[in-house]
Amino acid sequence: MLSKCRQPEEASLLFEIMLSDGLNPTVDAYTALVSAYVQSGLLDKAFSTVEDMKSIVDCMPDTYTYSILISCCAKFHRFDRAGDIYKHAVVLGVILEDQDAFERDFFQLKPYYTDVSVF
């Protein structure tokens, strides 16, 4: 909800309160925070949050997290990051519920991506 309202500061504060209360963040909680940052154009914070997420046991980015990041790359013309995201998802063996949609979104970026070795 806070991501759609473009309130990343409030989403971040809520997340910090959750952590300070001793609650374990879930993939969904992290992904919602990533979405809040992306919706507000705070790409570095979104990517940093995903890195934090990777350090939590049983809290690896999932299909939705990666889809948000791929869409973010397209929206903000960060095609250089799209290849890295895709490679990371493949290396981790992320099980994509909608593999076709994920690859379609990613490969739409191909004409803009200069490192063709990722394809």
PDB file of N, CA and C in Angstrom, residues 56-115:
ATOM      1  N   ILE A  56      19.772 -12.646   4.606  1.00  0.00           N
ATOM      2  CA  ILE A  56      18.838 -13.227   5.575  1.00  0.00           C
ATOM      3  C   ILE A  56      18.540 -14.672   5.173  1.00  0.00           C
ATOM      4  N   VAL A  57      18.702 -15.576   6.118  1.00  0.00           N
ATOM      5  CA  VAL A  57      18.409 -16.986   5.858  1.00  0.00           C
ATOM      6  C   VAL A  57      16.932 -17.132   5.481  1.00  0.00           C
ATOM      7  N   ASP A  58      16.677 -17.907   4.473  1.00  0.00           N
ATOM      8  CA  ASP A  58      15.312 -18.177   4.000  1.00  0.00           C
ATOM      9  C   ASP A  58      14.574 -16.921   3.536  1.00  0.00           C
ATOM     10  N   CYS A  59      15.313 -15.972   3.010  1.00  0.00           N
ATOM     11  CA  CYS A  59      14.671 -14.738   2.554  1.00  0.00           C
ATOM     12  C   CYS A  59      15.289 -14.269   1.236  1.00  0.00           C
ATOM     13  N   MET A  60      15.513 -15.208   0.337  1.00  0.00           N
ATOM     14  CA  MET A  60      16.106 -14.857  -0.951  1.00  0.00           C
ATOM     15  C   MET A  60      15.060 -14.198  -1.849  1.00  0.00           C
ATOM     16  N   PRO A  61      15.504 -13.290  -2.710  1.00  0.00           N
ATOM     17  CA  PRO A  61      14.569 -12.661  -3.657  1.00  0.00           C
ATOM     18  C   PRO A  61      13.850 -13.733  -4.473  1.00  0.00           C
ATOM     19  N   ASP A  62      12.605 -13.460  -4.789  1.00  0.00           N
ATOM     20  CA  ASP A  62      11.823 -14.418  -5.561  1.00  0.00           C
ATOM     21  C   ASP A  62      11.427 -13.824  -6.909  1.00  0.00           C
ATOM     22  N   THR A  63      10.536 -14.500  -7.568  1.00  0.00           N
ATOM     23  CA  THR A  63      10.067 -14.069  -8.886  1.00  0.00           C
ATOM     24  C   THR A  63       9.586 -12.631  -8.873  1.00  0.00           C
ATOM     25  N   TYR A  64       8.809 -12.297  -7.886  1.00  0.00           N
ATOM     26  CA  TYR A  64       8.225 -10.956  -7.826  1.00  0.00           C
ATOM     27  C   TYR A  64       9.295  -9.894  -7.580  1.00  0.00           C
ATOM     28  N   THR A  65      10.246 -10.211  -6.726  1.00  0.00           N
ATOM     29  CA  THR A  65      11.332  -9.271  -6.458  1.00  0.00           C
ATOM     30  C   THR A  65      12.112  -8.999  -7.738  1.00  0.00           C
ATOM     31  N   TYR A  66      12.481 -10.063  -8.435  1.00  0.00           N
ATOM     32  CA  TYR A  66      13.246  -9.895  -9.667  1.00  0.00           C
ATOM     33  C   TYR A  66      12.430  -9.198 -10.754  1.00  0.00           C
ATOM     34  N   SER A  67      11.157  -9.494 -10.821  1.00  0.00           N
ATOM     35  CA  SER A  67      10.304  -8.828 -11.818  1.00  0.00           C
ATOM     36  C   SER A  67      10.231  -7.325 -11.566  1.00  0.00           C
ATOM     37  N   ILE A  68      10.142  -6.950 -10.290  1.00  0.00           N
ATOM     38  CA  ILE A  68      10.116  -5.525  -9.943  1.00  0.00           C
ATOM     39  C   ILE A  68      11.421  -4.863 -10.370  1.00  0.00           C
ATOM     40  N   LEU A  69      12.537  -5.540 -10.126  1.00  0.00           N
ATOM     41  CA  LEU A  69      13.828  -4.961 -10.504  1.00  0.00           C
ATOM     42  C   LEU A  69      13.987  -4.852 -12.016  1.00  0.00           C
ATOM     43  N   ILE A  70      13.540  -5.862 -12.752  1.00  0.00           N
ATOM     44  CA  ILE A  70      13.617  -5.810 -14.223  1.00  0.00           C
ATOM     45  C   ILE A  70      12.754  -4.664 -14.747  1.00  0.00           C
ATOM     46  N   SER A  71      11.542  -4.533 -14.225  1.00  0.00           N
ATOM     47  CA  SER A  71      10.663  -3.429 -14.643  1.00  0.00           C
ATOM     48  C   SER A  71      11.290  -2.080 -14.309  1.00  0.00           C
ATOM     49  N   CYS A  72      11.925  -2.020 -13.154  1.00  0.00           N
ATOM     50  CA  CYS A  72      12.615  -0.805 -12.719  1.00  0.00           C
ATOM     51  C   CYS A  72      13.706  -0.437 -13.723  1.00  0.00           C
ATOM     52  N   CYS A  73      14.461  -1.418 -14.149  1.00  0.00           N
ATOM     53  CA  CYS A  73      15.537  -1.161 -15.118  1.00  0.00           C
ATOM     54  C   CYS A  73      14.976  -0.609 -16.431  1.00  0.00           C
ATOM     55  N   ALA A  74      13.874  -1.172 -16.860  1.00  0.00           N
ATOM     56  CA  ALA A  74      13.261  -0.690 -18.101  1.00  0.00           C
ATOM     57  C   ALA A  74      12.731   0.727 -17.935  1.00  0.00           C
ATOM     58  N   LYS A  75      12.027   0.958 -16.851  1.00  0.00           N
ATOM     59  CA  LYS A  75      11.399   2.259 -16.615  1.00  0.00           C
ATOM     60  C   LYS A  75      12.421   3.386 -16.529  1.00  0.00           C
ATOM     61  N   PHE A  76      13.542   3.107 -15.874  1.00  0.00           N
ATOM     62  CA  PHE A  76      14.541   4.157 -15.651  1.00  0.00           C
ATOM     63  C   PHE A  76      15.760   4.026 -16.559  1.00  0.00           C
ATOM     64  N   HIS A  77      15.611   3.212 -17.604  1.00  0.00           N
ATOM     65  CA  HIS A  77      16.651   3.056 -18.622  1.00  0.00           C
ATOM     66  C   HIS A  77      17.979   2.617 -18.018  1.00  0.00           C
ATOM     67  N   ARG A  78      17.917   1.717 -17.066  1.00  0.00           N
ATOM     68  CA  ARG A  78      19.120   1.168 -16.431  1.00  0.00           C
ATOM     69  C   ARG A  78      19.387  -0.222 -17.011  1.00  0.00           C
ATOM     70  N   PHE A  79      19.576  -0.265 -18.312  1.00  0.00           N
ATOM     71  CA  PHE A  79      19.730  -1.524 -19.016  1.00  0.00           C
ATOM     72  C   PHE A  79      20.996  -2.261 -18.595  1.00  0.00           C
ATOM     73  N   ASP A  80      21.976  -1.509 -18.114  1.00  0.00           N
ATOM     74  CA  ASP A  80      23.214  -2.123 -17.635  1.00  0.00           C
ATOM     75  C   ASP A  80      22.961  -3.039 -16.449  1.00  0.00           C
ATOM     76  N   ARG A  81      21.991  -2.723 -15.641  1.00  0.00           N
ATOM     77  CA  ARG A  81      21.689  -3.530 -14.446  1.00  0.00           C
ATOM     78  C   ARG A  81      20.801  -4.735 -14.766  1.00  0.00           C
ATOM     79  N   ALA A  82      20.045  -4.662 -15.848  1.00  0.00           N
ATOM     80  CA  ALA A  82      19.101  -5.733 -16.180  1.00  0.00           C
ATOM     81  C   ALA A  82      19.805  -7.069 -16.383  1.00  0.00           C
ATOM     82  N   GLY A  83      20.914  -7.058 -17.080  1.00  0.00           N
ATOM     83  CA  GLY A  83      21.655  -8.297 -17.322  1.00  0.00           C
ATOM     84  C   GLY A  83      22.154  -8.925 -16.038  1.00  0.00           C
ATOM     85  N   ASP A  84      22.637  -8.094 -15.131  1.00  0.00           N
ATOM     86  CA  ASP A  84      23.123  -8.601 -13.849  1.00  0.00           C
ATOM     87  C   ASP A  84      21.996  -9.240 -13.043  1.00  0.00           C
ATOM     88  N   ILE A  85      20.840  -8.618 -13.083  1.00  0.00           N
ATOM     89  CA  ILE A  85      19.684  -9.148 -12.351  1.00  0.00           C
ATOM     90  C   ILE A  85      19.290 -10.512 -12.917  1.00  0.00           C
ATOM     91  N   TYR A  86      19.220 -10.572 -14.237  1.00  0.00           N
ATOM     92  CA  TYR A  86      18.836 -11.825 -14.885  1.00  0.00           C
ATOM     93  C   TYR A  86      19.845 -12.932 -14.563  1.00  0.00           C
ATOM     94  N   LYS A  87      21.136 -12.622 -14.678  1.00  0.00           N
ATOM     95  CA  LYS A  87      22.174 -13.610 -14.375  1.00  0.00           C
ATOM     96  C   LYS A  87      22.053 -14.101 -12.941  1.00  0.00           C
ATOM     97  N   HIS A  88      21.826 -13.191 -12.028  1.00  0.00           N
ATOM     98  CA  HIS A  88      21.721 -13.570 -10.624  1.00  0.00           C
ATOM     99  C   HIS A  88      20.530 -14.495 -10.398  1.00  0.00           C
ATOM    100  N   ALA A  89      19.421 -14.197 -11.023  1.00  0.00           N
ATOM    101  CA  ALA A  89      18.234 -15.047 -10.879  1.00  0.00           C
ATOM    102  C   ALA A  89      18.518 -16.451 -11.421  1.00  0.00           C
ATOM    103  N   VAL A  90      19.225 -16.523 -12.535  1.00  0.00           N
ATOM    104  CA  VAL A  90      19.547 -17.821 -13.131  1.00  0.00           C
ATOM    105  C   VAL A  90      20.520 -18.585 -12.243  1.00  0.00           C
ATOM    106  N   VAL A  91      21.562 -17.903 -11.755  1.00  0.00           N
ATOM    107  CA  VAL A  91      22.557 -18.548 -10.900  1.00  0.00           C
ATOM    108  C   VAL A  91      21.914 -19.099  -9.629  1.00  0.00           C
ATOM    109  N   LEU A  92      21.011 -18.344  -9.045  1.00  0.00           N
ATOM    110  CA  LEU A  92      20.344 -18.794  -7.827  1.00  0.00           C
ATOM    111  C   LEU A  92      19.310 -19.880  -8.092  1.00  0.00           C
ATOM    112  N   GLY A  93      18.972 -20.057  -9.371  1.00  0.00           N
ATOM    113  CA  GLY A  93      17.964 -21.050  -9.700  1.00  0.00           C
ATOM    114  C   GLY A  93      16.592 -20.646  -9.211  1.00  0.00           C
ATOM    115  N   VAL A  94      16.326 -19.355  -9.255  1.00  0.00           N
ATOM    116  CA  VAL A  94      15.024 -18.857  -8.813  1.00  0.00           C
ATOM    117  C   VAL A  94      13.938 -19.552  -9.617  1.00  0.00           C
ATOM    118  N   ILE A  95      13.018 -20.131  -8.901  1.00  0.00           N
ATOM    119  CA  ILE A  95      11.902 -20.799  -9.566  1.00  0.00           C
ATOM    120  C   ILE A  95      10.878 -19.729  -9.891  1.00  0.00           C
ATOM    121  N   LEU A  96      10.701 -19.519 -11.166  1.00  0.00           N
ATOM    122  CA  LEU A  96       9.794 -18.470 -11.614  1.00  0.00           C
ATOM    123  C   LEU A  96       8.425 -19.071 -11.901  1.00  0.00           C
ATOM    124  N   GLU A  97       7.421 -18.568 -11.203  1.00  0.00           N
ATOM    125  CA  GLU A  97       6.069 -19.061 -11.429  1.00  0.00           C
ATOM    126  C   GLU A  97       5.633 -18.796 -12.862  1.00  0.00           C
ATOM    127  N   ASP A  98       6.084 -17.682 -13.401  1.00  0.00           N
ATOM    128  CA  ASP A  98       5.729 -17.349 -14.772  1.00  0.00           C
ATOM    129  C   ASP A  98       7.011 -17.059 -15.544  1.00  0.00           C
ATOM    130  N   GLN A  99       7.772 -18.125 -15.800  1.00  0.00           N
ATOM    131  CA  GLN A  99       9.061 -18.016 -16.484  1.00  0.00           C
ATOM    132  C   GLN A  99       8.913 -17.283 -17.812  1.00  0.00           C
ATOM    133  N   ASP A 100       7.868 -17.592 -18.570  1.00  0.00           N
ATOM    134  CA  ASP A 100       7.685 -16.957 -19.875  1.00  0.00           C
ATOM    135  C   ASP A 100       7.521 -15.447 -19.748  1.00  0.00           C
ATOM    136  N   ALA A 101       6.727 -14.999 -18.807  1.00  0.00           N
ATOM    137  CA  ALA A 101       6.513 -13.557 -18.625  1.00  0.00           C
ATOM    138  C   ALA A 101       7.799 -12.875 -18.180  1.00  0.00           C
ATOM    139  N   PHE A 102       8.531 -13.503 -17.272  1.00  0.00           N
ATOM    140  CA  PHE A 102       9.789 -12.930 -16.792  1.00  0.00           C
ATOM    141  C   PHE A 102      10.767 -12.763 -17.947  1.00  0.00           C
ATOM    142  N   GLU A 103      10.935 -13.820 -18.749  1.00  0.00           N
ATOM    143  CA  GLU A 103      11.862 -13.738 -19.874  1.00  0.00           C
ATOM    144  C   GLU A 103      11.378 -12.755 -20.930  1.00  0.00           C
ATOM    145  N   ARG A 104      10.081 -12.686 -21.143  1.00  0.00           N
ATOM    146  CA  ARG A 104       9.539 -11.721 -22.108  1.00  0.00           C
ATOM    147  C   ARG A 104       9.867 -10.299 -21.665  1.00  0.00           C
ATOM    148  N   ASP A 105       9.663 -10.001 -20.381  1.00  0.00           N
ATOM    149  CA  ASP A 105       9.987  -8.667 -19.866  1.00  0.00           C
ATOM    150  C   ASP A 105      11.463  -8.380 -20.022  1.00  0.00           C
ATOM    151  N   PHE A 106      12.292  -9.376 -19.693  1.00  0.00           N
ATOM    152  CA  PHE A 106      13.726  -9.160 -19.775  1.00  0.00           C
ATOM    153  C   PHE A 106      14.173  -8.986 -21.222  1.00  0.00           C
ATOM    154  N   PHE A 107      13.733  -9.861 -22.098  1.00  0.00           N
ATOM    155  CA  PHE A 107      14.213  -9.813 -23.471  1.00  0.00           C
ATOM    156  C   PHE A 107      13.659  -8.626 -24.250  1.00  0.00           C
ATOM    157  N   GLN A 108      12.651  -7.958 -23.739  1.00  0.00           N
ATOM    158  CA  GLN A 108      12.219  -6.706 -24.353  1.00  0.00           C
ATOM    159  C   GLN A 108      13.307  -5.647 -24.208  1.00  0.00           C
ATOM    160  N   LEU A 109      14.177  -5.829 -23.226  1.00  0.00           N
ATOM    161  CA  LEU A 109      15.271  -4.883 -23.011  1.00  0.00           C
ATOM    162  C   LEU A 109      16.454  -5.157 -23.926  1.00  0.00           C
ATOM    163  N   LYS A 110      16.493  -6.314 -24.555  1.00  0.00           N
ATOM    164  CA  LYS A 110      17.649  -6.734 -25.349  1.00  0.00           C
ATOM    165  C   LYS A 110      18.124  -5.684 -26.352  1.00  0.00           C
ATOM    166  N   PRO A 111      17.251  -5.034 -27.095  1.00  0.00           N
ATOM    167  CA  PRO A 111      17.741  -4.045 -28.059  1.00  0.00           C
ATOM    168  C   PRO A 111      18.495  -2.885 -27.404  1.00  0.00           C
ATOM    169  N   TYR A 112      18.270  -2.665 -26.136  1.00  0.00           N
ATOM    170  CA  TYR A 112      18.894  -1.544 -25.446  1.00  0.00           C
ATOM    171  C   TYR A 112      20.126  -1.952 -24.653  1.00  0.00           C
ATOM    172  N   TYR A 113      20.322  -3.234 -24.530  1.00  0.00           N
ATOM    173  CA  TYR A 113      21.394  -3.744 -23.689  1.00  0.00           C
ATOM    174  C   TYR A 113      22.636  -3.967 -24.534  1.00  0.00           C
ATOM    175  N   THR A 114      23.759  -3.462 -24.112  1.00  0.00           N
ATOM    176  CA  THR A 114      24.966  -3.517 -24.938  1.00  0.00           C
ATOM    177  C   THR A 114      25.799  -4.773 -24.726  1.00  0.00           C
ATOM    178  N   ASP A 115      25.660  -5.434 -23.598  1.00  0.00           N
ATOM    179  CA  ASP A 115      26.434  -6.637 -23.331  1.00  0.00           C
ATOM    180  C   ASP A 115      25.645  -7.843 -23.795  1.00  0.00           C
TER     181      ASP A 115
END
